[in-house]
Coordinates of C-alpha atoms in Angstrom, one line a residue:
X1042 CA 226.4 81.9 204.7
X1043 CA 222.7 81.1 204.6
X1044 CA 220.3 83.9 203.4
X1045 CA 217.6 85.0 205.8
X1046 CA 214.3 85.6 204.2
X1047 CA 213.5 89.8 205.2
X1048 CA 210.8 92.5 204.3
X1049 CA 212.0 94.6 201.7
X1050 CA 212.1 97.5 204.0
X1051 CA 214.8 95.3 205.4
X1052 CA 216.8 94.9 202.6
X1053 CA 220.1 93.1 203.8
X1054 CA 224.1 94.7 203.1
X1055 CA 224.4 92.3 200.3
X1056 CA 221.2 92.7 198.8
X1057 CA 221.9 96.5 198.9
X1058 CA 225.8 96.5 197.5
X1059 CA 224.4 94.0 195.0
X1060 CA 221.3 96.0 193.8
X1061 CA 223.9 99.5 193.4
X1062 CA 226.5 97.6 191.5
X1063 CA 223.5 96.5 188.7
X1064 CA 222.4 100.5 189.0
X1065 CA 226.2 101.5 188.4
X1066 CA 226.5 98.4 185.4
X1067 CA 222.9 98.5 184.3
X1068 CA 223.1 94.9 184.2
X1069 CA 224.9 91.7 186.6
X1070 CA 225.2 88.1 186.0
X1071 CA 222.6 86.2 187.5
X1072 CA 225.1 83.6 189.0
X1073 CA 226.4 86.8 191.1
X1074 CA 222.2 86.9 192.8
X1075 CA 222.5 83.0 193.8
X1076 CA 223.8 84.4 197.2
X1077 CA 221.2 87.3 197.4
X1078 CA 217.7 86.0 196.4
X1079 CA 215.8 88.7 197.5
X1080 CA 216.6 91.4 194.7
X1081 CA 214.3 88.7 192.2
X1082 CA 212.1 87.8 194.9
X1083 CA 211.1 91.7 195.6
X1084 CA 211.3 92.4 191.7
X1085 CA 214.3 94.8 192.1
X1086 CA 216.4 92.1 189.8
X1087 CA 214.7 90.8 186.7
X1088 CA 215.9 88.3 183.6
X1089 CA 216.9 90.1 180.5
X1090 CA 214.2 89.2 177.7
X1091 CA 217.3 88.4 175.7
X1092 CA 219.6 86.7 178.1
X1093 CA 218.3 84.6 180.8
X1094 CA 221.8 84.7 182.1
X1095 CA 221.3 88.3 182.8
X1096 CA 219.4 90.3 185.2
X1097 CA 218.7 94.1 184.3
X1098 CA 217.9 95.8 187.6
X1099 CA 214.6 97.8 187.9
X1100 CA 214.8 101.4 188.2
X1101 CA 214.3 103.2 191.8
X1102 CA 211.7 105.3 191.2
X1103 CA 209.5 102.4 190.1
X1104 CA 210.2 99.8 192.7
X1105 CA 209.6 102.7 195.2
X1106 CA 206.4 103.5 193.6
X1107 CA 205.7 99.9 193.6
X1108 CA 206.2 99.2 196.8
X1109 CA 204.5 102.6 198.3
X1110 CA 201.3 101.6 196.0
X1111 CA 201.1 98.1 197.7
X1112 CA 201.9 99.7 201.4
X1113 CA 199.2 102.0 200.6
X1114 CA 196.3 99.7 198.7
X1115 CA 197.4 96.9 202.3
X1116 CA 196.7 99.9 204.6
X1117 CA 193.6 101.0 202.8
X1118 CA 192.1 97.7 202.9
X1119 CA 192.7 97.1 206.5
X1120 CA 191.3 100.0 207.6
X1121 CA 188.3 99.0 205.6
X1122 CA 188.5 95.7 206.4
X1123 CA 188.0 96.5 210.2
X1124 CA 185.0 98.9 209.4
X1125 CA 183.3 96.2 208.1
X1126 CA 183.9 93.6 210.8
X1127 CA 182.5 96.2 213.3
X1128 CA 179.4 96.7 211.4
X1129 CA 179.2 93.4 211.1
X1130 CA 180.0 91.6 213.9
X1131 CA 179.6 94.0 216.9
X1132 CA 175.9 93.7 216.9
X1133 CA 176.2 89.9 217.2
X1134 CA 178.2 90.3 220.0
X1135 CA 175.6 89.9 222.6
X1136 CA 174.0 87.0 220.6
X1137 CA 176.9 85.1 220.1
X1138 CA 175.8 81.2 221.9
X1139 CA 179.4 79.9 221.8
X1140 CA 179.2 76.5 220.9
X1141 CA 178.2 75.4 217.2
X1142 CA 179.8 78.7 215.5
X1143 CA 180.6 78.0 211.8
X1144 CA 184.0 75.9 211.3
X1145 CA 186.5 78.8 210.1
X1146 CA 186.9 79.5 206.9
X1147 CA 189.1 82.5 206.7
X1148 CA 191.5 80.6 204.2
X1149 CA 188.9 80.8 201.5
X1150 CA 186.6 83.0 200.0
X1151 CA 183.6 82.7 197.3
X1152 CA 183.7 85.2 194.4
X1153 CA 180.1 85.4 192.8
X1154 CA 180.3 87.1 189.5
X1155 CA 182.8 87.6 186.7
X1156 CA 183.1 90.8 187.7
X1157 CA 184.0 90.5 191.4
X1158 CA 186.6 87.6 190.0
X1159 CA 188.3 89.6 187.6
X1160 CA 188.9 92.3 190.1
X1161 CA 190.0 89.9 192.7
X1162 CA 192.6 88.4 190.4
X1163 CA 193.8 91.8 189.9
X1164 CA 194.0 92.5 192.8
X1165 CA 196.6 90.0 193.7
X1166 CA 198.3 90.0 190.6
X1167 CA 199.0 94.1 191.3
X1168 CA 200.6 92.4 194.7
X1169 CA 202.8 89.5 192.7
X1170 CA 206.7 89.9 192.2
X1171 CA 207.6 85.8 191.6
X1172 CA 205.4 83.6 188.8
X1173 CA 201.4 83.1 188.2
X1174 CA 200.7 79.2 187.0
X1175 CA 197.8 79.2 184.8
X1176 CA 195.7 76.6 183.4
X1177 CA 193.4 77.6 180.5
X1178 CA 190.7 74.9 179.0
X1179 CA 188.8 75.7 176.0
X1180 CA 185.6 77.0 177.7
X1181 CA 184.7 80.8 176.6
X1182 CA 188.4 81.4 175.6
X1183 CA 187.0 81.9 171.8
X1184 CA 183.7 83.7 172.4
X1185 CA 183.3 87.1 172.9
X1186 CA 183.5 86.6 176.7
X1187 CA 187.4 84.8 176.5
X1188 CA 188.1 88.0 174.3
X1189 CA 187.0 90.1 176.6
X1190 CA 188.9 88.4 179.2
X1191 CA 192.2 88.9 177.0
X1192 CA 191.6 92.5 176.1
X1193 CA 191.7 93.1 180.3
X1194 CA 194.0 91.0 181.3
X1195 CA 197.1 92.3 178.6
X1196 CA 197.7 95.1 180.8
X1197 CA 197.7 93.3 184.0
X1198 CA 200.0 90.4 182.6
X1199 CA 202.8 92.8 181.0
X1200 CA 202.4 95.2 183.5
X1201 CA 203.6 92.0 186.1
X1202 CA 206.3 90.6 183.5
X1203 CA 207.8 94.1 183.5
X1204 CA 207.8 93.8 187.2
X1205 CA 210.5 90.8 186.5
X1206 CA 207.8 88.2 186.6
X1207 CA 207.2 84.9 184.9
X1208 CA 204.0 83.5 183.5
X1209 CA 203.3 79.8 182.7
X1210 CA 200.3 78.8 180.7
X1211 CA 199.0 75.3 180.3
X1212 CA 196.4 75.3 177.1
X1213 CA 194.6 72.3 175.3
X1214 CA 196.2 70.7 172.2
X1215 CA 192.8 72.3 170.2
X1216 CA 194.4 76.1 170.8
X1217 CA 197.6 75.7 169.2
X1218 CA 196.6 77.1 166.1
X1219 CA 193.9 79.8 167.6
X1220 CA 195.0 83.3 166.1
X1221 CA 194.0 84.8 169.0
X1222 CA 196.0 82.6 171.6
X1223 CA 199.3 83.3 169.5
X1224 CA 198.4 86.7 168.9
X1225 CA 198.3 87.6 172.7
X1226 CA 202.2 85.8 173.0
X1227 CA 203.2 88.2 170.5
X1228 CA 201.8 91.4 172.3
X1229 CA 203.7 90.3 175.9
X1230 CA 207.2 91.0 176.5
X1231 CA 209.0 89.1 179.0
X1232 CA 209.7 85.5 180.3
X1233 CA 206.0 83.9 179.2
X1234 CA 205.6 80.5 178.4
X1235 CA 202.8 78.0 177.3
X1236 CA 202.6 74.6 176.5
X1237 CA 199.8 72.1 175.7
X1238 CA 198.3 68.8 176.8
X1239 CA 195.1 67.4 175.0
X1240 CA 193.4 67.4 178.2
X1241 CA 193.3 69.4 181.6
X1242 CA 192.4 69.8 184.7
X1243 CA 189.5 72.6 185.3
X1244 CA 190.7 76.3 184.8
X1245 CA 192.7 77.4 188.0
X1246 CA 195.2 80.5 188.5
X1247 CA 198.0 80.5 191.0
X1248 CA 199.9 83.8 191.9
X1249 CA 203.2 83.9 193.6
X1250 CA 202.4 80.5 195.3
X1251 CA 200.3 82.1 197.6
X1252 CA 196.8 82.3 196.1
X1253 CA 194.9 80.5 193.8
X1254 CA 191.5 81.0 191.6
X1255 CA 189.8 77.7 190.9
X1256 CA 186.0 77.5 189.4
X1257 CA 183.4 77.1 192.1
X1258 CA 180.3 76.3 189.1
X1259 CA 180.4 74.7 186.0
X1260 CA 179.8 78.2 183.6
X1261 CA 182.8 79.6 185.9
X1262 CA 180.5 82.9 187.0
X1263 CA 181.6 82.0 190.6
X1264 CA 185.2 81.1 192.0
X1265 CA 186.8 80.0 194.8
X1266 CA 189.9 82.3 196.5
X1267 CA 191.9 80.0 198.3
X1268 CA 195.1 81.2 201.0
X1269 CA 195.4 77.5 202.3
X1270 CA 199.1 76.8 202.1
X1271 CA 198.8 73.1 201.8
X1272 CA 195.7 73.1 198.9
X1273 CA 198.5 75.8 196.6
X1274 CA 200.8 73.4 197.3
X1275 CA 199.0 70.8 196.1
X1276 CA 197.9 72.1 193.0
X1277 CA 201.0 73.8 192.3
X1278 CA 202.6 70.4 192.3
X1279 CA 199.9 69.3 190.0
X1280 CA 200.5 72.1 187.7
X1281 CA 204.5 71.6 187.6
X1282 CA 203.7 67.4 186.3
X1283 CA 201.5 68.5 183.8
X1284 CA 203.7 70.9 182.8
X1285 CA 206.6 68.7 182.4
X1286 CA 204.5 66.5 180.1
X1287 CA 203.2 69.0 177.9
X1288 CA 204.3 69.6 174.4
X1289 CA 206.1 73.3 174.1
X1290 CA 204.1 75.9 172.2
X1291 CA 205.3 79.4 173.0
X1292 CA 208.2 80.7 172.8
X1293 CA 209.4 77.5 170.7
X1294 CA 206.5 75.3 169.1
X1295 CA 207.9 71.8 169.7
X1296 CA 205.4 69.4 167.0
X1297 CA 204.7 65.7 168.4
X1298 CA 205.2 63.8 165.3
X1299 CA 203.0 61.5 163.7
X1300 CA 202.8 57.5 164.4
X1301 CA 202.3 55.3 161.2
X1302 CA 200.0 57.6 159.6
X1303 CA 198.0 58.8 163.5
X1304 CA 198.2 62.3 164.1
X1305 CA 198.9 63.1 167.9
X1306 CA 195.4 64.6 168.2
X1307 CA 193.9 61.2 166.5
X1308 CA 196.0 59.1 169.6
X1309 CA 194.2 61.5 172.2
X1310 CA 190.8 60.6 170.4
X1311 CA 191.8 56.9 169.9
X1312 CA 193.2 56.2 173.6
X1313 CA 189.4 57.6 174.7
X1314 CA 187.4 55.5 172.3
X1315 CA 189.0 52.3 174.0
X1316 CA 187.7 53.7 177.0
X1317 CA 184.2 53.4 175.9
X1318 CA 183.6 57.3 175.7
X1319 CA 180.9 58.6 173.4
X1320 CA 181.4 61.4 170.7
X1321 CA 180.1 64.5 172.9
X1322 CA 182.4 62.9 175.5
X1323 CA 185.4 63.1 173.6
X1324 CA 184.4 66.4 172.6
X1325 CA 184.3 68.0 175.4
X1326 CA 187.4 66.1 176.6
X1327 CA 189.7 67.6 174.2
X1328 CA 187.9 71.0 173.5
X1329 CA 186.4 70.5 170.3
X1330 CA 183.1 70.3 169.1
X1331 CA 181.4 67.0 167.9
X1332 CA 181.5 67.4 164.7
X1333 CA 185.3 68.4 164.4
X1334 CA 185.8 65.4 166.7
X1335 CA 183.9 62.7 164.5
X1336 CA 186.0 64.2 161.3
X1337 CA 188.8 62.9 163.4
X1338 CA 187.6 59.5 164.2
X1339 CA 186.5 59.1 160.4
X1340 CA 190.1 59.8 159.8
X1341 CA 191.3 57.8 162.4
X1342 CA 189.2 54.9 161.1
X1343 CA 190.0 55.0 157.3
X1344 CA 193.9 54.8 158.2
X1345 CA 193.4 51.7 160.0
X1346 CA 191.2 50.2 157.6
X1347 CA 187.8 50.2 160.3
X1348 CA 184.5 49.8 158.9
X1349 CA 182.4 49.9 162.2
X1350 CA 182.9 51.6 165.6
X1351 CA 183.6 48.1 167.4
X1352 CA 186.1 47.3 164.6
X1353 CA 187.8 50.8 165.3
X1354 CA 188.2 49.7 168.9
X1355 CA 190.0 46.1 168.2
X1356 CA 192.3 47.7 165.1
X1357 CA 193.8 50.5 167.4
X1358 CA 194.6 47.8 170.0
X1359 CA 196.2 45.9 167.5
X1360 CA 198.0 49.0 166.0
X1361 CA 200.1 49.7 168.8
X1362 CA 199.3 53.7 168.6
X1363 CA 198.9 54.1 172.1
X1364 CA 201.9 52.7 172.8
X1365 CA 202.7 49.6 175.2
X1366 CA 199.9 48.5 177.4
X1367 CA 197.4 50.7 176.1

């Protein structure tokens, strides 16, 4: 039989004889929730750290305490909520001209501030049971702002993976080897995961498939809050492509291997000079800084034998580094 999607509060007989047997056993088979998603879905079921194959169940007290906590903080922020569209829009009432009102834009919200973002963000990541997609560039994720950034959000992350969540993290190729990108792996328990790519799309955080952070400025001090089903959906599907494509880092470094000599991070450089890009270019493409990136192309150009920039170009085409049809 099918299983129909319910609130919590309606927890179906399944759900509930499933969900006492794990309390009884302290732990179940996770082929035995196929049937009963909703135990994972409303964190009451969670993956053993050490057995994906097993799901621990959460205790009682804290899913009530949870739940209550969310009941509350939703009720509190109605009530709130409708204050403030009184005081705002009640006086307008009698103004209001009909025709040419602003197109509605209920589905997103501007966030000005690092502040105001980083409390929005934990705000829905106190509401998320399921999985937050992130994508991290290089900007400020070394500087004393990024470490600031990682000092706050520890809490908030493990807090959610002991909630039975999962956490997926897309980083650039340059933060393999950053201490403090491995050291903040080592500090989480529970099912996280990054990978890298050389190069990515702008920083954006997805929670439960429901709500999304993208930048809305180019020094990410303001940010978008989208709700709009179809633009998650879109860049979840984005996220889920790069994701397959990128090289494993955490918990299991997977290295790409080296190509006659051409380090994977000298192809990334290589397959952009052929483009025509300049130094900063490539810099800023891959998350370095120029220097570091012309140490690269130096190297690049003394294993292929290149004495001039328009040489390098030719020699890499003739390599085959880039593969077929590069």
């Amino acid at each position: 039989m099918t299983h129909q999607a319910h609130r919590i509060e309606d927890l179906c007989a399944a759900g509930r004889e499933l969900y006492g047997r794990a309390l009884r056993e302290g732990h179940i088979p996770a082929a035995d929730a196929a049937d009963v998603p909703c135990l994972v879905d409303a964190g009451l079921l969670h993956p053993a750290v050490d057995d994906p194959g097993r799901l621990d169940p959460v205790s009682p007290a804290a899913a009530l305490e949870r739940f209550l906590r969310a009941s509350r903080a939703r009720i509190a922020d109605e009530r709130q909520r409708e204050e403030r569209l009184l005081d705002l829009l009640q006086p307008l009432l009698a103004a209001d001209s009909g025709p040419g009102t602003p197109a509605e834009t209920a589905h997103l919200r501007l966030l000005q501030g690092v502040p105001r973002i980083n409390d929005a963000i934990d705000e829905a990541m106190a509401e998320a049971v399921t999985e937050v997609l992130c994508v991290q560039p290089h900007t400020h994720y070394v500087d004393d702002r990024g470490q600031v950034g990682q000092t706050r959000s520890l809490p908030r992350d493990q807090a959610f993976l002991d909630r039975g969540g999962r956490i997926r993290t897309l980083y650039q190729s340059t933060m393999r080897h950053v201490p403090i990108t491995l050291a903040r792996y080592e500090q989480l328990r529970g099912s996280a995961e990054a990978r890298t790519l050389d190069e990515l799309p702008d920083r954006q955080i997805i929670i439960d498939r429901t709500v999304a952070f993208i930048p809305a400025d180019s020094d990410t001090t303001m940010a978008l809050e989208v709700r709009n089903l179809a633009l998650i959906a879109h860049f979840t599907t984005t996220f889920d492509r790069l994701w397959r494509l990128a090289t494993p880092m955490y918990p299991r470094a997977v290295q790409t291997p080296s190509v006659d000599g051409v380090t994977p991070r000298q192809r990334a450089i290589a397959a952009l000079l052929v483009e025509g890009h300049t130094d900063a270019v490539i810099a800023e493409r891959l998350g370095m800084n120029v220097r570091t990136a012309r140490l690269h192309i130096a190297k690049l150009a003394a294993t292929l034998g290149s004495e001039s920039r328009a040489q390098l170009g030719f020699l890499i085409a003739r390599s085959g580094v880039l593969g077929p049809g590069r």
